């Protein structure tokens, strides 16, 4: 699991006084940066080996300005050529948001998915864990 902590900026708030719901996709994307070097160690976009297939976010509670937010990132599924990245946003120890993003190991020149094999599969497996919903 990867963990990042961020301090919300004042501009992240909305007229209702809490963090705007549009910030979560950006923050989750930022936290997925920890996975990218596993696929493209030098982060050269000409050799990029990922593509996003789906993203969904569940909003369980409000987030507020003035308190740090912890983003936890891990894999909840590892398939043949795709995997699901699950992310949790927590504030003051409380789960406020859950995101699921399906990413695909992809060859952009050939225009097709490629299998996740060998050391890449092993590295991703280290971040594979059950979600809270799986434990229920």
C-alpha angles and dihedrals in degrees: 000000000000120000127196129175124208135185111222115234122228090248089061090072127089136210091279090062100247134094111291114248091233091070095067097070090052094046092047090050090050090052092050087065087090090069098048098078089058088066102030109019095190092041090229105163090212088067097037112148104187139081130180116238102175142358131190132171129198118206111212099165145347126282121214139210116249097041127087119248122217118211116199117195127191142139118263096178134025115191134173096281104352137054138188119239112204119198133187128199114206131182123187088353093303123121106235104163140019124197131190120194123181110213126187129210097234140183104214094192094052092037096227145100118264129203121266103234146157121357092358091058090047092050092049092046089062088066096045115115142148120269123234088254089057090054094052 
